Amino acid sequence: MNSLKGDIVHILFTKEQIAIRVKELADQLVVDLPESDQPPIFVNIMGGAAHFFVHLTEAIGDRGQLIEDFMAVKSYDEDKSTGSAKILIDLLSDIADRDIVIVEDIIDSGITMRAILDLLSPRKPRSIRVCTLLDKAEARQVDDLQVDYVGFTVGDHFVVGYGLDSRQGYRHLPYIGVLKT
Ligand code: IMP
Ligand code: MG
């Protein structure tokens, strides 16, 4: 195999740093999620959020019941924002009256999260929380997007690893790094 080491300009967050932050987010969700007869539905936004989703839900563990569901949304073509987002796979669950936690890898322009919220809100969930591992806050193009939980804020660089990809590659890296351009 060819080494990827030269492709990463620098490592922003190591596996250990990510694990600490993911545990903190899980602790906060355990406190914040309301008691209910129906467990909250955690929505894995595939494929970027896959690593984050597994570690976040595992860190909640037996502190509370939750339902895992997923969606696939396409928003990026060849590392550039397309300015729109398309839902490729929709949820299996009926979310009416349920507490929803949307788990995303990164919010950049915000177009993808806006599209997800516009799709889910009319289904009348009891609550929706947005939990993103990374927030490129300075790149935001949509107004008043509510983001409830942020792992780390990052600058406007293209980052890969821990689920985040470039052309479907680099997702398996255990750390998050800036991709050489
Ligand atoms: P937005 O619609 O511009 O907010 O883009 C969000 C989506 O674009 C995320 O779910 C990612 O899949 C992808 N994305 C945005 N920035 C990056 C990045 O730096 N690395 C990898 N994927 C990214
Ligand atoms: Mg994504």
mmCIF file of C-alpha atoms and ligand atoms in Angstrom:
data_model
loop_
_atom_site.group_PDB
_atom_site.id
_atom_site.type_symbol
_atom_site.label_atom_id
_atom_site.label_comp_id
_atom_site.label_asym_id
_atom_site.label_seq_id
_atom_site.Cartn_x
_atom_site.Cartn_y
_atom_site.Cartn_z
ATOM 1 C CA MET A 1 0.000 0.000 0.000
ATOM 2 C CA ASN A 2 1.055 3.612 -0.467
ATOM 3 C CA SER A 3 1.629 5.649 2.678
ATOM 4 C CA LEU A 4 -0.777 8.557 3.281
ATOM 5 C CA LYS A 5 1.542 10.402 5.645
ATOM 6 C CA GLY A 6 2.624 12.987 3.048
ATOM 7 C CA ASP A 7 -1.010 13.838 2.243
ATOM 8 C CA ILE A 8 -1.741 15.306 5.671
ATOM 9 C CA VAL A 9 -0.317 18.774 6.288
ATOM 10 C CA HIS A 10 -0.847 18.531 10.007
ATOM 11 C CA ILE A 11 -2.869 16.654 12.567
ATOM 12 C CA LEU A 12 -5.521 18.828 14.212
ATOM 13 C CA PHE A 13 -6.965 16.315 16.680
ATOM 14 C CA THR A 14 -5.481 13.016 17.751
ATOM 15 C CA LYS A 15 -7.521 9.921 18.481
ATOM 16 C CA GLU A 16 -7.028 10.565 22.217
ATOM 17 C CA GLN A 17 -8.162 14.211 22.000
ATOM 18 C CA ILE A 18 -11.243 13.176 20.020
ATOM 19 C CA ALA A 19 -12.101 10.457 22.551
ATOM 20 C CA ILE A 20 -11.996 12.942 25.442
ATOM 21 C CA ARG A 21 -14.239 15.419 23.649
ATOM 22 C CA VAL A 22 -16.690 12.731 22.497
ATOM 23 C CA LYS A 23 -17.057 11.560 26.098
ATOM 24 C CA GLU A 24 -17.793 15.153 27.198
ATOM 25 C CA LEU A 25 -20.486 15.491 24.531
ATOM 26 C CA ALA A 26 -22.025 12.157 25.602
ATOM 27 C CA ASP A 27 -22.070 13.305 29.247
ATOM 28 C CA GLN A 28 -23.829 16.517 28.228
ATOM 29 C CA LEU A 29 -26.437 14.662 26.161
ATOM 30 C CA VAL A 30 -27.177 12.313 29.057
ATOM 31 C CA VAL A 31 -27.919 15.363 31.232
ATOM 32 C CA ASP A 32 -29.856 17.305 28.589
ATOM 33 C CA LEU A 33 -32.091 14.676 27.005
ATOM 34 C CA PRO A 34 -35.513 14.806 28.652
ATOM 35 C CA GLU A 35 -37.121 11.853 30.368
ATOM 36 C CA SER A 36 -39.709 10.271 28.101
ATOM 37 C CA ASP A 37 -41.601 6.983 27.632
ATOM 38 C CA GLN A 38 -40.042 6.885 24.178
ATOM 39 C CA PRO A 39 -36.238 6.827 23.860
ATOM 40 C CA PRO A 40 -34.510 9.504 21.774
ATOM 41 C CA ILE A 41 -33.627 8.681 18.173
ATOM 42 C CA PHE A 42 -29.985 9.298 17.273
ATOM 43 C CA VAL A 43 -29.586 9.921 13.542
ATOM 44 C CA ASN A 44 -26.284 8.918 11.986
ATOM 45 C CA ILE A 45 -25.617 11.112 8.963
ATOM 46 C CA MET A 46 -23.696 8.671 6.784
ATOM 47 C CA GLY A 47 -20.949 8.199 5.915
ATOM 48 C CA GLY A 48 -18.952 11.053 7.508
ATOM 49 C CA ALA A 49 -20.470 10.745 10.973
ATOM 50 C CA ALA A 50 -19.983 6.964 11.224
ATOM 51 C CA HIS A 51 -16.946 6.951 13.533
ATOM 52 C CA PHE A 52 -18.267 9.786 15.694
ATOM 53 C CA PHE A 53 -21.697 8.156 15.939
ATOM 54 C CA VAL A 54 -20.350 4.828 17.176
ATOM 55 C CA HIS A 55 -18.104 6.408 19.803
ATOM 56 C CA LEU A 56 -20.761 8.906 20.957
ATOM 57 C CA THR A 57 -23.494 6.303 21.414
ATOM 58 C CA GLU A 58 -21.064 3.858 23.070
ATOM 59 C CA ALA A 59 -20.035 6.604 25.485
ATOM 60 C CA ILE A 60 -23.687 7.038 26.472
ATOM 61 C CA GLY A 61 -23.830 3.288 27.031
ATOM 62 C CA ASP A 62 -26.182 2.046 29.733
ATOM 63 C CA ARG A 63 -26.898 5.526 31.030
ATOM 64 C CA GLY A 64 -29.962 5.650 28.751
ATOM 65 C CA GLN A 65 -31.909 3.827 26.084
ATOM 66 C CA LEU A 66 -31.662 5.233 22.580
ATOM 67 C CA ILE A 67 -32.641 4.242 19.052
ATOM 68 C CA GLU A 68 -30.074 4.321 16.259
ATOM 69 C CA ASP A 69 -31.232 5.344 12.808
ATOM 70 C CA PHE A 70 -29.442 6.787 9.807
ATOM 71 C CA MET A 71 -29.737 9.001 6.758
ATOM 72 C CA ALA A 72 -27.491 9.518 3.780
ATOM 73 C CA VAL A 73 -27.236 12.993 2.330
ATOM 74 C CA LYS A 74 -25.127 14.075 -0.599
ATOM 75 C CA SER A 75 -23.851 17.607 -0.536
ATOM 76 C CA TYR A 76 -20.295 17.600 -1.748
ATOM 77 C CA ASP A 77 -18.883 16.821 -5.169
ATOM 78 C CA GLU A 78 -15.141 16.405 -5.388
ATOM 79 C CA ASP A 79 -14.499 18.408 -2.227
ATOM 80 C CA LYS A 80 -16.485 21.476 -3.292
ATOM 81 C CA SER A 81 -19.854 22.515 -1.925
ATOM 82 C CA THR A 82 -22.546 21.971 -4.543
ATOM 83 C CA GLY A 83 -24.757 24.559 -2.892
ATOM 84 C CA SER A 84 -27.491 22.002 -2.436
ATOM 85 C CA ALA A 85 -28.068 18.758 -0.595
ATOM 86 C CA LYS A 86 -29.926 15.668 -1.710
ATOM 87 C CA ILE A 87 -31.386 13.041 0.627
ATOM 88 C CA LEU A 88 -30.245 9.626 -0.669
ATOM 89 C CA ILE A 89 -31.469 7.431 2.197
ATOM 90 C CA ASP A 90 -34.240 8.483 4.548
ATOM 91 C CA LEU A 91 -34.901 7.423 8.153
ATOM 92 C CA LEU A 92 -36.644 4.146 8.954
ATOM 93 C CA SER A 93 -38.263 5.536 12.122
ATOM 94 C CA ASP A 94 -41.417 7.556 12.514
ATOM 95 C CA ILE A 95 -40.126 10.601 14.383
ATOM 96 C CA ALA A 96 -43.450 12.243 15.320
ATOM 97 C CA ASP A 97 -43.350 13.232 19.011
ATOM 98 C CA ARG A 98 -39.856 11.853 19.440
ATOM 99 C CA ASP A 99 -36.679 13.524 20.685
ATOM 100 C CA ILE A 100 -34.156 13.557 17.834
ATOM 101 C CA VAL A 101 -30.390 13.986 17.963
ATOM 102 C CA ILE A 102 -28.833 14.546 14.541
ATOM 103 C CA VAL A 103 -25.205 13.400 14.604
ATOM 104 C CA GLU A 104 -23.050 14.962 11.881
ATOM 105 C CA ASP A 105 -19.326 14.981 11.145
ATOM 106 C CA ILE A 106 -18.927 18.600 10.123
ATOM 107 C CA ILE A 107 -21.052 21.645 9.426
ATOM 108 C CA ASP A 108 -19.468 23.835 6.782
ATOM 109 C CA SER A 109 -21.765 26.126 4.746
ATOM 110 C CA GLY A 110 -24.695 24.704 6.720
ATOM 111 C CA ILE A 111 -26.633 23.827 3.549
ATOM 112 C CA THR A 112 -26.709 20.107 4.343
ATOM 113 C CA MET A 113 -27.927 20.568 7.912
ATOM 114 C CA ARG A 114 -30.534 23.084 6.768
ATOM 115 C CA ALA A 115 -31.829 20.506 4.229
ATOM 116 C CA ILE A 116 -31.950 17.797 6.909
ATOM 117 C CA LEU A 117 -33.831 20.064 9.333
ATOM 118 C CA ASP A 118 -36.245 21.185 6.597
ATOM 119 C CA LEU A 119 -37.000 17.534 5.853
ATOM 120 C CA LEU A 120 -37.416 16.399 9.466
ATOM 121 C CA SER A 121 -39.149 19.377 11.108
ATOM 122 C CA PRO A 122 -42.484 18.916 9.267
ATOM 123 C CA ARG A 123 -42.658 15.383 10.693
ATOM 124 C CA LYS A 124 -43.305 17.025 14.057
ATOM 125 C CA PRO A 125 -40.650 15.544 16.329
ATOM 126 C CA ARG A 126 -40.928 16.594 19.988
ATOM 127 C CA SER A 127 -37.433 18.095 19.830
ATOM 128 C CA ILE A 128 -34.446 18.196 17.485
ATOM 129 C CA ARG A 129 -30.860 18.598 18.674
ATOM 130 C CA VAL A 130 -27.944 19.006 16.298
ATOM 131 C CA CYS A 131 -24.645 17.484 17.429
ATOM 132 C CA THR A 132 -21.640 17.950 15.153
ATOM 133 C CA LEU A 133 -18.101 16.853 15.794
ATOM 134 C CA LEU A 134 -16.636 19.761 13.820
ATOM 135 C CA ASP A 135 -17.954 23.220 13.057
ATOM 136 C CA LYS A 136 -16.425 25.392 10.321
ATOM 137 C CA ALA A 137 -18.315 28.340 11.738
ATOM 138 C CA GLU A 138 -16.592 30.958 9.574
ATOM 139 C CA ALA A 139 -17.716 29.200 6.366
ATOM 140 C CA ARG A 140 -21.422 29.376 7.246
ATOM 141 C CA GLN A 141 -23.696 30.479 4.388
ATOM 142 C CA VAL A 142 -27.124 29.858 5.890
ATOM 143 C CA ASP A 143 -28.657 32.110 8.527
ATOM 144 C CA ASP A 144 -29.736 31.142 12.010
ATOM 145 C CA LEU A 145 -28.795 27.477 11.897
ATOM 146 C CA GLN A 146 -29.182 26.069 15.388
ATOM 147 C CA VAL A 147 -26.204 23.895 16.368
ATOM 148 C CA ASP A 148 -26.575 22.589 19.903
ATOM 149 C CA TYR A 149 -23.385 20.559 20.421
ATOM 150 C CA VAL A 150 -19.994 21.141 18.791
ATOM 151 C CA GLY A 151 -16.962 18.955 19.392
ATOM 152 C CA PHE A 152 -14.393 21.336 17.967
ATOM 153 C CA THR A 153 -14.496 24.524 15.923
ATOM 154 C CA VAL A 154 -12.127 24.411 12.945
ATOM 155 C CA GLY A 155 -10.891 26.988 10.461
ATOM 156 C CA ASP A 156 -11.818 26.931 6.803
ATOM 157 C CA HIS A 157 -9.436 24.090 5.771
ATOM 158 C CA PHE A 158 -10.364 20.801 4.183
ATOM 159 C CA VAL A 159 -10.015 18.158 6.880
ATOM 160 C CA VAL A 160 -10.078 14.366 6.660
ATOM 161 C CA GLY A 161 -9.985 11.339 8.921
ATOM 162 C CA TYR A 162 -12.183 9.894 11.673
ATOM 163 C CA GLY A 163 -14.971 9.449 9.084
ATOM 164 C CA LEU A 164 -14.344 12.591 7.064
ATOM 165 C CA ASP A 165 -13.391 11.898 3.475
ATOM 166 C CA SER A 166 -11.918 13.255 0.326
ATOM 167 C CA ARG A 167 -13.359 11.315 -2.609
ATOM 168 C CA GLN A 168 -14.283 8.525 -0.202
ATOM 169 C CA GLY A 169 -10.681 8.150 0.966
ATOM 170 C CA TYR A 170 -9.018 8.919 4.337
ATOM 171 C CA ARG A 171 -12.134 8.064 6.373
ATOM 172 C CA HIS A 172 -10.270 5.304 8.203
ATOM 173 C CA LEU A 173 -7.564 7.552 9.663
ATOM 174 C CA PRO A 174 -7.848 7.512 13.467
ATOM 175 C CA TYR A 175 -7.082 11.244 13.686
ATOM 176 C CA ILE A 176 -8.379 14.403 11.988
ATOM 177 C CA GLY A 177 -5.877 16.257 9.826
ATOM 178 C CA VAL A 178 -5.693 18.986 7.221
ATOM 179 C CA LEU A 179 -5.441 17.571 3.710
ATOM 180 C CA LYS A 180 -2.659 18.874 1.491
ATOM 181 C CA THR A 181 -4.127 20.753 -1.477
HETATM 182 P P1 IMP B 1 -22.219 21.933 4.190
HETATM 183 O O1 IMP B 1 -23.505 21.559 3.504
HETATM 184 O O2 IMP B 1 -21.427 22.918 3.373
HETATM 185 O O3 IMP B 1 -22.393 22.390 5.614
HETATM 186 O O4 IMP B 1 -21.305 20.675 4.168
HETATM 187 C C1 IMP B 1 -21.449 19.674 5.051
HETATM 188 C C2 IMP B 1 -20.943 18.373 4.483
HETATM 189 O O5 IMP B 1 -19.843 18.571 3.594
HETATM 190 C C3 IMP B 1 -20.441 17.535 5.592
HETATM 191 O O6 IMP B 1 -21.448 16.644 6.011
HETATM 192 C C4 IMP B 1 -19.255 16.820 4.988
HETATM 193 O O7 IMP B 1 -19.692 15.599 4.440
HETATM 194 C C5 IMP B 1 -18.785 17.709 3.875
HETATM 195 N N1 IMP B 1 -17.605 18.530 4.280
HETATM 196 C C6 IMP B 1 -17.562 19.850 4.526
HETATM 197 N N2 IMP B 1 -16.336 20.250 4.866
HETATM 198 C C7 IMP B 1 -15.575 19.137 4.840
HETATM 199 C C8 IMP B 1 -14.183 18.890 5.135
HETATM 200 O O8 IMP B 1 -13.388 19.766 5.491
HETATM 201 N N3 IMP B 1 -13.783 17.601 4.993
HETATM 202 C C9 IMP B 1 -14.606 16.584 4.626
HETATM 203 N N4 IMP B 1 -15.910 16.779 4.360
HETATM 204 C C10 IMP B 1 -16.386 18.044 4.465
HETATM 205 MG MG MG B 2 -21.323 14.534 6.002
#
